[in-house]
Amino acid sequence: MATDQLSVTFAALADPTRRAILARLAEGEATVNEVAEPFAMTLPAVSKHLKLLEHAGLITKGRNAQWRPCRLDARPLQDAAAWVERYRRHWEESFQQLDEHLRTMMKRTKE
Amino acid sequence: MATDQLSVTFAALADPTRRAILARLAEGEATVNEVAEPFAMTLPAVSKHLKLLEHAGLITKGRNAQWRPCRLDARPLQDAAAWVERYRRHWEESFQQLDEHLRTMMKRTKE
């Protein structure tokens, strides 16, 4: 298992439930029960995802013993965004090439 | 294992060797041997990473039987970038709050 922060961040994002949890918390803090509500999942299963996200530094838990809301901490996402953004030129070129290829093919079909 | 494309992309990025391979291929296509060269790893170990990247659609292999270069295909990174970018406002706010907190603490220390 890789342990560098960037790998931990990307691994945390490699699951649709965890991404949905982050999207929910982006709207505001929520209790574990509130987070779990929209998922067809047991509470322990959701808790496991929350622990992984907390370990990755993407969420924090409030200190109030009675009511420990989960809160988004998006800071680790900055490095993830910076890493991916370096390839923008490459994907833009790839899409452009695909576009040109399709245009050529359509032109040939018409002729 | 999650199988949606975005999860597959993030999982592929959750490893420093695989990110280094993509960075190498961003400079231009390369053979498996050339890709493997800078890593203190066996060729089968590097091949395993390349297969995973190919499966994730992040690299393609040339069709020439003699010389099958690996080539970056950055297109799946566009959706990954778009997903992460949605949280920009959140991390910028978090860093700003941290900054304000540190300034307040330093001011108190001086007083």
PDB file of C-alpha atoms in Angstrom:
ATOM      1  CA  MET A   1       0.000   0.000   0.000  1.00  0.00           C
ATOM      2  CA  ALA A   2       1.280   3.429  -0.961  1.00  0.00           C
ATOM      3  CA  THR A   3       1.385   5.877   1.897  1.00  0.00           C
ATOM      4  CA  ASP A   4       2.240   9.215   0.307  1.00  0.00           C
ATOM      5  CA  GLN A   5      -0.507  11.828   0.768  1.00  0.00           C
ATOM      6  CA  LEU A   6      -1.343  12.157  -2.931  1.00  0.00           C
ATOM      7  CA  SER A   7      -1.823   8.365  -3.283  1.00  0.00           C
ATOM      8  CA  VAL A   8      -3.973   8.335  -0.120  1.00  0.00           C
ATOM      9  CA  THR A   9      -6.111  11.173  -1.548  1.00  0.00           C
ATOM     10  CA  PHE A  10      -6.614   9.484  -4.943  1.00  0.00           C
ATOM     11  CA  ALA A  11      -7.374   6.116  -3.257  1.00  0.00           C
ATOM     12  CA  ALA A  12     -10.014   7.845  -1.096  1.00  0.00           C
ATOM     13  CA  LEU A  13     -11.643   9.270  -4.250  1.00  0.00           C
ATOM     14  CA  ALA A  14     -11.634   5.880  -6.046  1.00  0.00           C
ATOM     15  CA  ASP A  15     -15.082   4.937  -4.753  1.00  0.00           C
ATOM     16  CA  PRO A  16     -18.506   6.330  -5.776  1.00  0.00           C
ATOM     17  CA  THR A  17     -19.917   6.185  -2.218  1.00  0.00           C
ATOM     18  CA  ARG A  18     -16.994   8.147  -0.783  1.00  0.00           C
ATOM     19  CA  ARG A  19     -17.301  10.752  -3.561  1.00  0.00           C
ATOM     20  CA  ALA A  20     -21.045  11.021  -2.826  1.00  0.00           C
ATOM     21  CA  ILE A  21     -20.279  11.489   0.903  1.00  0.00           C
ATOM     22  CA  LEU A  22     -17.861  14.332   0.089  1.00  0.00           C
ATOM     23  CA  ALA A  23     -20.475  15.906  -2.217  1.00  0.00           C
ATOM     24  CA  ARG A  24     -23.035  15.717   0.636  1.00  0.00           C
ATOM     25  CA  LEU A  25     -20.608  17.323   3.125  1.00  0.00           C
ATOM     26  CA  ALA A  26     -19.774  20.071   0.628  1.00  0.00           C
ATOM     27  CA  GLU A  27     -23.334  21.315   1.284  1.00  0.00           C
ATOM     28  CA  GLY A  28     -22.690  21.476   5.029  1.00  0.00           C
ATOM     29  CA  GLU A  29     -21.726  19.384   8.063  1.00  0.00           C
ATOM     30  CA  ALA A  30     -23.823  16.326   8.928  1.00  0.00           C
ATOM     31  CA  THR A  31     -24.024  13.539  11.509  1.00  0.00           C
ATOM     32  CA  VAL A  32     -23.080   9.967  10.579  1.00  0.00           C
ATOM     33  CA  ASN A  33     -26.809   9.088  10.458  1.00  0.00           C
ATOM     34  CA  GLU A  34     -27.534  12.004   8.133  1.00  0.00           C
ATOM     35  CA  VAL A  35     -24.614  11.044   5.885  1.00  0.00           C
ATOM     36  CA  ALA A  36     -25.757   7.399   5.817  1.00  0.00           C
ATOM     37  CA  GLU A  37     -29.433   8.173   5.019  1.00  0.00           C
ATOM     38  CA  PRO A  38     -29.344   8.257   1.179  1.00  0.00           C
ATOM     39  CA  PHE A  39     -27.243   5.077   0.890  1.00  0.00           C
ATOM     40  CA  ALA A  40     -28.606   1.533   0.676  1.00  0.00           C
ATOM     41  CA  MET A  41     -25.911   0.479   3.111  1.00  0.00           C
ATOM     42  CA  THR A  42     -25.572  -0.549   6.728  1.00  0.00           C
ATOM     43  CA  LEU A  43     -24.347   2.086   9.186  1.00  0.00           C
ATOM     44  CA  PRO A  44     -21.079   0.154   9.813  1.00  0.00           C
ATOM     45  CA  ALA A  45     -20.383   0.124   6.057  1.00  0.00           C
ATOM     46  CA  VAL A  46     -20.863   3.904   5.871  1.00  0.00           C
ATOM     47  CA  SER A  47     -18.754   4.363   9.029  1.00  0.00           C
ATOM     48  CA  LYS A  48     -15.923   2.440   7.371  1.00  0.00           C
ATOM     49  CA  HIS A  49     -15.986   4.869   4.406  1.00  0.00           C
ATOM     50  CA  LEU A  50     -16.078   7.838   6.823  1.00  0.00           C
ATOM     51  CA  LYS A  51     -13.056   6.483   8.749  1.00  0.00           C
ATOM     52  CA  LEU A  52     -11.099   6.113   5.489  1.00  0.00           C
ATOM     53  CA  LEU A  53     -12.014   9.688   4.482  1.00  0.00           C
ATOM     54  CA  GLU A  54     -11.045  10.948   7.950  1.00  0.00           C
ATOM     55  CA  HIS A  55      -7.719   9.062   7.732  1.00  0.00           C
ATOM     56  CA  ALA A  56      -7.119  10.704   4.319  1.00  0.00           C
ATOM     57  CA  GLY A  57      -7.693  14.111   5.924  1.00  0.00           C
ATOM     58  CA  LEU A  58     -10.729  14.813   3.744  1.00  0.00           C
ATOM     59  CA  ILE A  59     -13.188  15.023   6.627  1.00  0.00           C
ATOM     60  CA  THR A  60     -12.969  15.983  10.288  1.00  0.00           C
ATOM     61  CA  LYS A  61     -15.296  15.096  13.158  1.00  0.00           C
ATOM     62  CA  GLY A  62     -16.633  17.725  15.550  1.00  0.00           C
ATOM     63  CA  ARG A  63     -15.488  17.534  19.189  1.00  0.00           C
ATOM     64  CA  ASN A  64     -18.937  17.756  20.758  1.00  0.00           C
ATOM     65  CA  ALA A  65     -19.448  14.339  22.389  1.00  0.00           C
ATOM     66  CA  GLN A  66     -23.235  14.516  22.014  1.00  0.00           C
ATOM     67  CA  TRP A  67     -23.242  15.497  18.382  1.00  0.00           C
ATOM     68  CA  ARG A  68     -20.103  14.815  16.371  1.00  0.00           C
ATOM     69  CA  PRO A  69     -20.830  16.204  12.920  1.00  0.00           C
ATOM     70  CA  CYS A  70     -18.672  15.245   9.935  1.00  0.00           C
ATOM     71  CA  ARG A  71     -17.196  18.206   8.127  1.00  0.00           C
ATOM     72  CA  LEU A  72     -15.499  18.394   4.730  1.00  0.00           C
ATOM     73  CA  ASP A  73     -11.827  19.376   4.661  1.00  0.00           C
ATOM     74  CA  ALA A  74     -11.105  19.880   0.971  1.00  0.00           C
ATOM     75  CA  ARG A  75      -7.478  20.961   1.433  1.00  0.00           C
ATOM     76  CA  PRO A  76      -5.884  17.641   0.269  1.00  0.00           C
ATOM     77  CA  LEU A  77      -7.812  18.046  -2.995  1.00  0.00           C
ATOM     78  CA  GLN A  78      -5.675  21.050  -3.959  1.00  0.00           C
ATOM     79  CA  ASP A  79      -2.592  18.884  -4.645  1.00  0.00           C
ATOM     80  CA  ALA A  80      -4.747  16.300  -6.444  1.00  0.00           C
ATOM     81  CA  ALA A  81      -6.174  19.032  -8.707  1.00  0.00           C
ATOM     82  CA  ALA A  82      -2.692  20.461  -9.357  1.00  0.00           C
ATOM     83  CA  TRP A  83      -1.380  17.017 -10.333  1.00  0.00           C
ATOM     84  CA  VAL A  84      -4.217  16.271 -12.757  1.00  0.00           C
ATOM     85  CA  GLU A  85      -4.221  19.801 -14.248  1.00  0.00           C
ATOM     86  CA  ARG A  86      -0.667  19.301 -15.549  1.00  0.00           C
ATOM     87  CA  TYR A  87      -2.158  16.970 -18.187  1.00  0.00           C
ATOM     88  CA  ARG A  88      -4.804  19.416 -19.463  1.00  0.00           C
ATOM     89  CA  ARG A  89      -2.835  20.199 -22.628  1.00  0.00           C
ATOM     90  CA  HIS A  90      -2.557  16.470 -23.358  1.00  0.00           C
ATOM     91  CA  TRP A  91      -6.262  15.655 -23.054  1.00  0.00           C
ATOM     92  CA  GLU A  92      -7.241  18.750 -25.007  1.00  0.00           C
ATOM     93  CA  GLU A  93      -4.931  17.639 -27.837  1.00  0.00           C
ATOM     94  CA  SER A  94      -6.345  14.082 -27.702  1.00  0.00           C
ATOM     95  CA  PHE A  95      -9.941  15.299 -27.953  1.00  0.00           C
ATOM     96  CA  GLN A  96      -8.969  17.615 -30.807  1.00  0.00           C
ATOM     97  CA  GLN A  97      -7.326  14.741 -32.705  1.00  0.00           C
ATOM     98  CA  LEU A  98     -10.424  12.577 -32.166  1.00  0.00           C
ATOM     99  CA  ASP A  99     -12.599  15.432 -33.423  1.00  0.00           C
ATOM    100  CA  GLU A 100     -10.476  15.856 -36.576  1.00  0.00           C
ATOM    101  CA  HIS A 101     -10.492  12.091 -37.149  1.00  0.00           C
ATOM    102  CA  LEU A 102     -14.309  11.978 -36.923  1.00  0.00           C
ATOM    103  CA  ARG A 103     -14.679  14.949 -39.278  1.00  0.00           C
ATOM    104  CA  THR A 104     -12.421  13.252 -41.858  1.00  0.00           C
ATOM    105  CA  MET A 105     -14.407  10.029 -41.578  1.00  0.00           C
ATOM    106  CA  MET A 106     -17.751  11.838 -41.995  1.00  0.00           C
ATOM    107  CA  LYS A 107     -16.432  13.719 -45.011  1.00  0.00           C
ATOM    108  CA  ARG A 108     -15.341  10.423 -46.603  1.00  0.00           C
ATOM    109  CA  THR A 109     -18.755   8.878 -45.913  1.00  0.00           C
ATOM    110  CA  LYS A 110     -20.482  11.799 -47.690  1.00  0.00           C
ATOM    111  CA  GLU A 111     -18.223  11.612 -50.740  1.00  0.00           C
TER     112      GLU A 111
ATOM    113  CA  MET B   1     -14.119  -3.243  -6.484  1.00  0.00           C
ATOM    114  CA  ALA B   2     -15.790  -0.209  -8.017  1.00  0.00           C
ATOM    115  CA  THR B   3     -15.973  -0.302 -11.787  1.00  0.00           C
ATOM    116  CA  ASP B   4     -17.217   3.136 -12.793  1.00  0.00           C
ATOM    117  CA  GLN B   5     -14.701   4.991 -14.986  1.00  0.00           C
ATOM    118  CA  LEU B   6     -14.017   7.798 -12.488  1.00  0.00           C
ATOM    119  CA  SER B   7     -13.200   5.280  -9.708  1.00  0.00           C
ATOM    120  CA  VAL B   8     -10.950   3.330 -12.092  1.00  0.00           C
ATOM    121  CA  THR B   9      -9.133   6.559 -13.018  1.00  0.00           C
ATOM    122  CA  PHE B  10      -8.597   7.651  -9.399  1.00  0.00           C
ATOM    123  CA  ALA B  11      -7.479   4.111  -8.415  1.00  0.00           C
ATOM    124  CA  ALA B  12      -4.928   4.171 -11.255  1.00  0.00           C
ATOM    125  CA  LEU B  13      -3.556   7.486  -9.928  1.00  0.00           C
ATOM    126  CA  ALA B  14      -3.316   6.195  -6.332  1.00  0.00           C
ATOM    127  CA  ASP B  15       0.250   4.947  -6.779  1.00  0.00           C
ATOM    128  CA  PRO B  16       3.481   6.976  -7.072  1.00  0.00           C
ATOM    129  CA  THR B  17       5.031   4.605  -9.659  1.00  0.00           C
ATOM    130  CA  ARG B  18       1.994   4.820 -11.936  1.00  0.00           C
ATOM    131  CA  ARG B  19       1.957   8.630 -11.645  1.00  0.00           C
ATOM    132  CA  ALA B  20       5.688   8.677 -12.512  1.00  0.00           C
ATOM    133  CA  ILE B  21       5.028   6.447 -15.552  1.00  0.00           C
ATOM    134  CA  LEU B  22       2.323   8.864 -16.778  1.00  0.00           C
ATOM    135  CA  ALA B  23       4.701  11.803 -16.227  1.00  0.00           C
ATOM    136  CA  ARG B  24       7.353   9.985 -18.287  1.00  0.00           C
ATOM    137  CA  LEU B  25       4.903   9.275 -21.129  1.00  0.00           C
ATOM    138  CA  ALA B  26       3.729  12.906 -21.097  1.00  0.00           C
ATOM    139  CA  GLU B  27       7.180  13.677 -22.540  1.00  0.00           C
ATOM    140  CA  GLY B  28       6.662  11.230 -25.408  1.00  0.00           C
ATOM    141  CA  GLU B  29       5.997   7.573 -26.208  1.00  0.00           C
ATOM    142  CA  ALA B  30       8.396   4.936 -24.872  1.00  0.00           C
ATOM    143  CA  THR B  31       8.944   1.170 -24.899  1.00  0.00           C
ATOM    144  CA  VAL B  32       8.287  -0.910 -21.781  1.00  0.00           C
ATOM    145  CA  ASN B  33      12.062  -1.135 -21.239  1.00  0.00           C
ATOM    146  CA  GLU B  34      12.447   2.634 -21.481  1.00  0.00           C
ATOM    147  CA  VAL B  35       9.548   3.177 -19.084  1.00  0.00           C
ATOM    148  CA  ALA B  36      11.027   0.647 -16.620  1.00  0.00           C
ATOM    149  CA  GLU B  37      14.561   2.089 -16.680  1.00  0.00           C
ATOM    150  CA  PRO B  38      14.336   4.717 -13.889  1.00  0.00           C
ATOM    151  CA  PHE B  39      12.546   2.377 -11.455  1.00  0.00           C
ATOM    152  CA  ALA B  40      14.213   0.036  -8.962  1.00  0.00           C
ATOM    153  CA  MET B  41      11.688  -2.622  -9.965  1.00  0.00           C
ATOM    154  CA  THR B  42      11.570  -5.834 -11.945  1.00  0.00           C
ATOM    155  CA  LEU B  43      10.217  -5.654 -15.506  1.00  0.00           C
ATOM    156  CA  PRO B  44       7.158  -7.809 -14.573  1.00  0.00           C
ATOM    157  CA  ALA B  45       6.334  -5.368 -11.741  1.00  0.00           C
ATOM    158  CA  VAL B  46       6.456  -2.413 -14.149  1.00  0.00           C
ATOM    159  CA  SER B  47       4.437  -4.387 -16.733  1.00  0.00           C
ATOM    160  CA  LYS B  48       1.740  -4.935 -14.110  1.00  0.00           C
ATOM    161  CA  HIS B  49       1.477  -1.169 -13.552  1.00  0.00           C
ATOM    162  CA  LEU B  50       1.367  -0.592 -17.325  1.00  0.00           C
ATOM    163  CA  LYS B  51      -1.436  -3.149 -17.726  1.00  0.00           C
ATOM    164  CA  LEU B  52      -3.473  -1.423 -15.025  1.00  0.00           C
ATOM    165  CA  LEU B  53      -2.923   1.969 -16.707  1.00  0.00           C
ATOM    166  CA  GLU B  54      -3.892   0.477 -20.087  1.00  0.00           C
ATOM    167  CA  HIS B  55      -7.031  -1.057 -18.548  1.00  0.00           C
ATOM    168  CA  ALA B  56      -7.891   2.374 -17.099  1.00  0.00           C
ATOM    169  CA  GLY B  57      -7.567   3.862 -20.601  1.00  0.00           C
ATOM    170  CA  LEU B  58      -4.686   6.113 -19.549  1.00  0.00           C
ATOM    171  CA  ILE B  59      -2.158   4.549 -21.917  1.00  0.00           C
ATOM    172  CA  THR B  60      -2.343   2.788 -25.261  1.00  0.00           C
ATOM    173  CA  LYS B  61       0.150   0.417 -26.885  1.00  0.00           C
ATOM    174  CA  GLY B  62       1.333   0.850 -30.467  1.00  0.00           C
ATOM    175  CA  ARG B  63       0.335  -1.831 -32.978  1.00  0.00           C
ATOM    176  CA  ASN B  64       3.802  -2.426 -34.412  1.00  0.00           C
ATOM    177  CA  ALA B  65       4.693  -6.003 -33.339  1.00  0.00           C
ATOM    178  CA  GLN B  66       8.434  -5.253 -33.283  1.00  0.00           C
ATOM    179  CA  TRP B  67       8.231  -2.096 -31.269  1.00  0.00           C
ATOM    180  CA  ARG B  68       5.097  -1.523 -29.236  1.00  0.00           C
ATOM    181  CA  PRO B  69       5.558   1.884 -27.649  1.00  0.00           C
ATOM    182  CA  CYS B  70       3.398   2.988 -24.721  1.00  0.00           C
ATOM    183  CA  ARG B  71       1.596   6.259 -25.301  1.00  0.00           C
ATOM    184  CA  LEU B  72      -0.224   8.520 -22.849  1.00  0.00           C
ATOM    185  CA  ASP B  73      -3.974   8.958 -23.324  1.00  0.00           C
ATOM    186  CA  ALA B  74      -4.872  11.736 -20.904  1.00  0.00           C
ATOM    187  CA  ARG B  75      -8.572  11.894 -21.840  1.00  0.00           C
ATOM    188  CA  PRO B  76      -9.892  10.090 -18.710  1.00  0.00           C
ATOM    189  CA  LEU B  77      -8.115  12.756 -16.626  1.00  0.00           C
ATOM    190  CA  GLN B  78     -10.549  15.417 -17.844  1.00  0.00           C
ATOM    191  CA  ASP B  79     -13.437  14.004 -15.770  1.00  0.00           C
ATOM    192  CA  ALA B  80     -11.121  13.512 -12.786  1.00  0.00           C
ATOM    193  CA  ALA B  81     -10.032  17.158 -13.008  1.00  0.00           C
ATOM    194  CA  ALA B  82     -13.647  18.333 -13.349  1.00  0.00           C
ATOM    195  CA  TRP B  83     -14.678  16.343 -10.270  1.00  0.00           C
ATOM    196  CA  VAL B  84     -11.867  17.672  -8.077  1.00  0.00           C
ATOM    197  CA  GLU B  85     -12.255  21.270  -9.337  1.00  0.00           C
ATOM    198  CA  ARG B  86     -15.790  21.454  -7.922  1.00  0.00           C
ATOM    199  CA  TYR B  87     -14.183  21.653  -4.455  1.00  0.00           C
ATOM    200  CA  ARG B  88     -11.837  24.553  -5.241  1.00  0.00           C
ATOM    201  CA  ARG B  89     -13.990  27.078  -3.354  1.00  0.00           C
ATOM    202  CA  HIS B  90     -13.945  24.780  -0.306  1.00  0.00           C
ATOM    203  CA  TRP B  91     -10.175  24.313  -0.132  1.00  0.00           C
ATOM    204  CA  GLU B  92      -9.542  27.984  -0.789  1.00  0.00           C
ATOM    205  CA  GLU B  93     -11.856  28.865   2.128  1.00  0.00           C
ATOM    206  CA  SER B  94     -10.105  26.283   4.353  1.00  0.00           C
ATOM    207  CA  PHE B  95      -6.653  27.684   3.595  1.00  0.00           C
ATOM    208  CA  GLN B  96      -7.951  31.217   4.201  1.00  0.00           C
ATOM    209  CA  GLN B  97      -9.391  30.207   7.587  1.00  0.00           C
ATOM    210  CA  LEU B  98      -6.089  28.555   8.540  1.00  0.00           C
ATOM    211  CA  ASP B  99      -4.228  31.693   7.495  1.00  0.00           C
ATOM    212  CA  GLU B 100      -6.489  33.920   9.606  1.00  0.00           C
ATOM    213  CA  HIS B 101      -6.158  31.540  12.553  1.00  0.00           C
ATOM    214  CA  LEU B 102      -2.329  31.646  12.349  1.00  0.00           C
ATOM    215  CA  ARG B 103      -2.325  35.451  12.085  1.00  0.00           C
ATOM    216  CA  THR B 104      -4.511  35.733  15.208  1.00  0.00           C
ATOM    217  CA  MET B 105      -2.235  33.335  17.102  1.00  0.00           C
ATOM    218  CA  MET B 106       0.915  35.248  16.089  1.00  0.00           C
ATOM    219  CA  LYS B 107      -0.676  38.551  17.108  1.00  0.00           C
ATOM    220  CA  ARG B 108      -1.516  37.087  20.535  1.00  0.00           C
ATOM    221  CA  THR B 109       2.043  35.782  20.972  1.00  0.00           C
ATOM    222  CA  LYS B 110       3.447  39.255  20.253  1.00  0.00           C
ATOM    223  CA  GLU B 111       1.100  40.985  22.709  1.00  0.00           C
TER     224      GLU B 111
END
